[in-house]
Short mmCIF file of C-alpha atoms in Angstrom, two decimals:
data_model
loop_
_atom_site.label_atom_id
_atom_site.label_comp_id
_atom_site.label_asym_id
_atom_site.label_seq_id
_atom_site.Cartn_x
_atom_site.Cartn_y
_atom_site.Cartn_z
CA MET G 5 63.01 151.71 13.04
CA PHE G 6 61.83 152.55 9.55
CA SER G 7 64.24 150.60 8.21
CA CYS G 8 63.41 147.26 9.94
CA LEU G 9 59.61 148.01 9.15
CA LEU G 10 60.17 148.58 5.45
CA GLY G 11 62.39 144.95 5.56
CA VAL G 12 59.23 143.36 6.88
CA ILE G 13 56.98 145.00 4.61
CA LEU G 14 58.98 144.16 1.55
CA ALA G 15 59.43 140.68 2.76
CA THR G 16 55.96 139.94 3.31
CA THR G 17 54.85 141.59 0.09
CA PRO G 18 53.90 139.40 -2.80
CA PRO G 19 55.62 140.34 -5.98
CA ILE G 20 54.05 142.34 -8.45
CA VAL G 21 53.26 139.86 -11.43
CA PHE G 22 51.89 141.78 -14.85
CA PRO G 23 49.84 139.31 -16.96
CA GLN G 24 51.19 137.69 -20.18
CA PRO G 25 48.84 139.16 -23.07
CA PRO G 26 46.68 136.01 -24.35
CA THR G 27 47.68 133.92 -27.57
CA LEU G 28 44.76 133.27 -29.58
CA GLU G 29 44.40 130.25 -31.94
CA VAL G 30 42.39 130.87 -34.91
CA ASN G 31 41.78 127.88 -37.45
CA CYS G 32 39.82 129.43 -40.11
CA ASP G 33 39.26 126.21 -41.94
CA ALA G 34 37.34 124.51 -39.10
CA GLY G 35 34.94 127.69 -39.32
CA GLN G 36 36.71 129.84 -36.56
CA SER G 37 36.48 133.62 -37.24
CA LEU G 38 39.69 136.03 -37.53
CA GLU G 39 37.02 138.78 -37.25
CA LYS G 40 36.02 137.68 -33.86
CA ALA G 41 39.53 137.21 -32.95
CA LEU G 42 40.45 140.64 -34.06
CA LEU G 43 37.74 142.29 -31.95
CA ALA G 44 38.62 140.16 -28.83
CA VAL G 45 42.48 141.64 -28.86
CA GLN G 46 41.18 144.89 -28.67
CA LYS G 47 41.28 144.65 -24.91
CA PHE G 48 44.94 143.07 -25.08
CA PRO G 49 47.70 145.41 -26.38
CA GLY G 50 50.55 142.76 -26.96
CA ALA G 51 48.47 139.81 -28.03
CA MET G 52 49.13 137.12 -30.83
CA ILE G 53 46.74 135.93 -33.13
CA ARG G 54 48.01 132.36 -34.45
CA ILE G 55 46.05 131.60 -37.60
CA ARG G 56 45.69 128.60 -39.61
CA GLY G 57 43.95 127.91 -42.88
CA THR G 58 42.30 130.10 -45.39
CA CYS G 59 40.16 133.32 -43.97
CA VAL G 60 38.27 135.17 -46.37
CA GLY G 61 37.31 138.62 -45.76
CA ASN G 62 38.18 142.29 -45.57
CA PHE G 63 39.80 142.52 -42.44
CA VAL G 64 40.78 145.50 -40.15
CA LEU G 65 42.98 145.61 -37.23
CA SER G 66 43.17 148.69 -34.90
CA THR G 67 44.79 147.66 -31.89
CA ASP G 68 48.57 148.39 -30.65
CA ARG G 69 51.31 145.56 -30.60
CA ILE G 70 49.64 142.57 -31.88
CA ARG G 71 51.23 140.00 -33.56
CA LEU G 72 49.39 138.06 -36.31
CA GLU G 73 51.35 134.70 -37.30
CA GLY G 74 50.69 131.72 -39.71
CA VAL G 75 51.62 128.71 -37.88
CA THR G 76 52.10 126.09 -40.87
CA GLU G 77 54.78 125.75 -43.07
CA GLU G 78 52.51 126.72 -46.41
CA ARG G 79 51.44 130.04 -44.42
CA ALA G 80 48.12 130.92 -43.42
CA VAL G 81 46.16 132.55 -46.07
CA LEU G 82 44.09 135.81 -45.83
CA ARG G 83 41.84 136.21 -48.88
CA ALA G 84 39.64 139.07 -50.03
CA PRO G 85 35.66 138.01 -50.65
CA ASN G 86 35.83 138.92 -54.12
CA ALA G 87 39.05 138.69 -56.34
CA THR G 88 37.75 141.79 -58.67
CA ASP G 89 37.18 143.88 -55.67
CA MET G 90 39.12 147.21 -55.29
CA SER G 91 39.74 146.64 -51.66
CA THR G 92 42.00 145.82 -48.92
CA VAL G 93 42.52 142.43 -47.42
CA LEU G 94 44.25 143.54 -44.27
CA THR G 95 44.35 147.03 -43.08
CA ILE G 96 46.10 148.03 -39.96
CA GLN G 97 44.67 151.34 -38.85
CA ASP G 98 45.66 153.48 -36.25
CA ALA G 99 47.80 151.04 -34.39
CA SER G 100 51.79 151.07 -33.77
CA ASP G 101 54.30 148.04 -33.30
CA VAL G 102 51.90 145.28 -35.24
CA GLN G 103 53.75 142.68 -36.84
CA VAL G 104 52.33 140.29 -39.51
CA ARG G 105 54.44 137.02 -40.09
CA ARG G 106 53.86 134.15 -42.31
CA ILE G 107 50.93 134.84 -43.99
CA HIS G 108 50.11 134.46 -47.92
CA VAL G 109 47.48 137.29 -48.68
CA GLN G 110 45.48 137.02 -51.90
CA HIS G 111 43.04 138.61 -54.03
CA GLY G 112 43.33 142.27 -53.27
CA GLY G 113 41.90 142.92 -56.73
CA GLN G 114 43.04 144.93 -59.87
CA SER G 115 43.28 148.27 -57.77
CA GLY G 116 43.54 146.91 -54.32
CA VAL G 117 45.97 146.42 -51.95
CA GLY G 118 46.77 143.03 -49.76
CA LEU G 119 47.85 144.69 -46.36
CA MET G 120 47.83 148.67 -45.93
CA PHE G 121 49.24 150.10 -42.60
CA GLU G 122 47.30 153.33 -42.36
CA ARG G 123 48.17 156.18 -39.89
CA SER G 124 50.36 152.87 -37.85
CA HIS G 125 53.62 153.48 -36.99
CA ARG G 126 56.97 150.78 -36.47
CA GLY G 127 55.00 148.14 -38.81
CA LEU G 128 56.70 144.77 -39.41
CA VAL G 129 56.08 142.44 -42.16
CA TYR G 130 58.06 139.33 -42.10
CA ASP G 131 57.99 136.14 -44.32
CA CYS G 132 54.84 137.00 -46.04
CA GLU G 133 53.61 136.59 -49.31
CA PHE G 134 51.25 138.64 -51.70
CA ASP G 135 49.64 137.79 -55.08
CA GLN G 136 46.63 139.03 -57.03
CA SER G 137 46.98 142.30 -55.96
CA GLU G 138 47.75 145.85 -57.25
CA ALA G 139 50.28 146.37 -54.45
CA GLY G 140 51.26 144.09 -51.64
CA VAL G 141 52.33 146.19 -48.71
CA VAL G 142 51.58 150.07 -48.66
CA PHE G 143 52.49 152.50 -45.57
CA ARG G 144 50.20 155.57 -45.81
CA GLY G 145 50.61 157.86 -43.11
CA SER G 146 52.69 155.63 -41.46
CA ASP G 147 56.35 155.76 -40.51
CA ASP G 148 58.90 153.31 -39.64
CA GLY G 149 57.73 150.37 -41.43
CA SER G 150 59.67 147.14 -42.68
CA VAL G 151 59.22 144.50 -44.78
CA TRP G 152 61.45 141.51 -44.80
#
């Protein structure tokens, strides 16, 4: 009797569907904000942000399993607002399994950094370019980082 009842319950119960993490499209040349996209994905670990154009700012990402990806052949550009600034263009802070792909990072400054993984684990940097920075990629307090 129990096995028949269990079979009926399983046959009539809809399958569990896990929602896919969102993909956000950001075109900085069209006035869209990368900062707002980075804030929006805080509620969605596993999300992807696809970037077009040139985004100017000092950006911070603190969410696990986010993928930042340039979507054009020329790569999206992340640029610090001031070429003489001694800051970091993009900081991945306290976040694990973050991927950065096809991004051109510019103007980290004479003592600045293009991309900093700070207390972040298993970071991946793939097919990126760095210029006008003292250091392209720095892993500080992080482990298992890879640059390809």
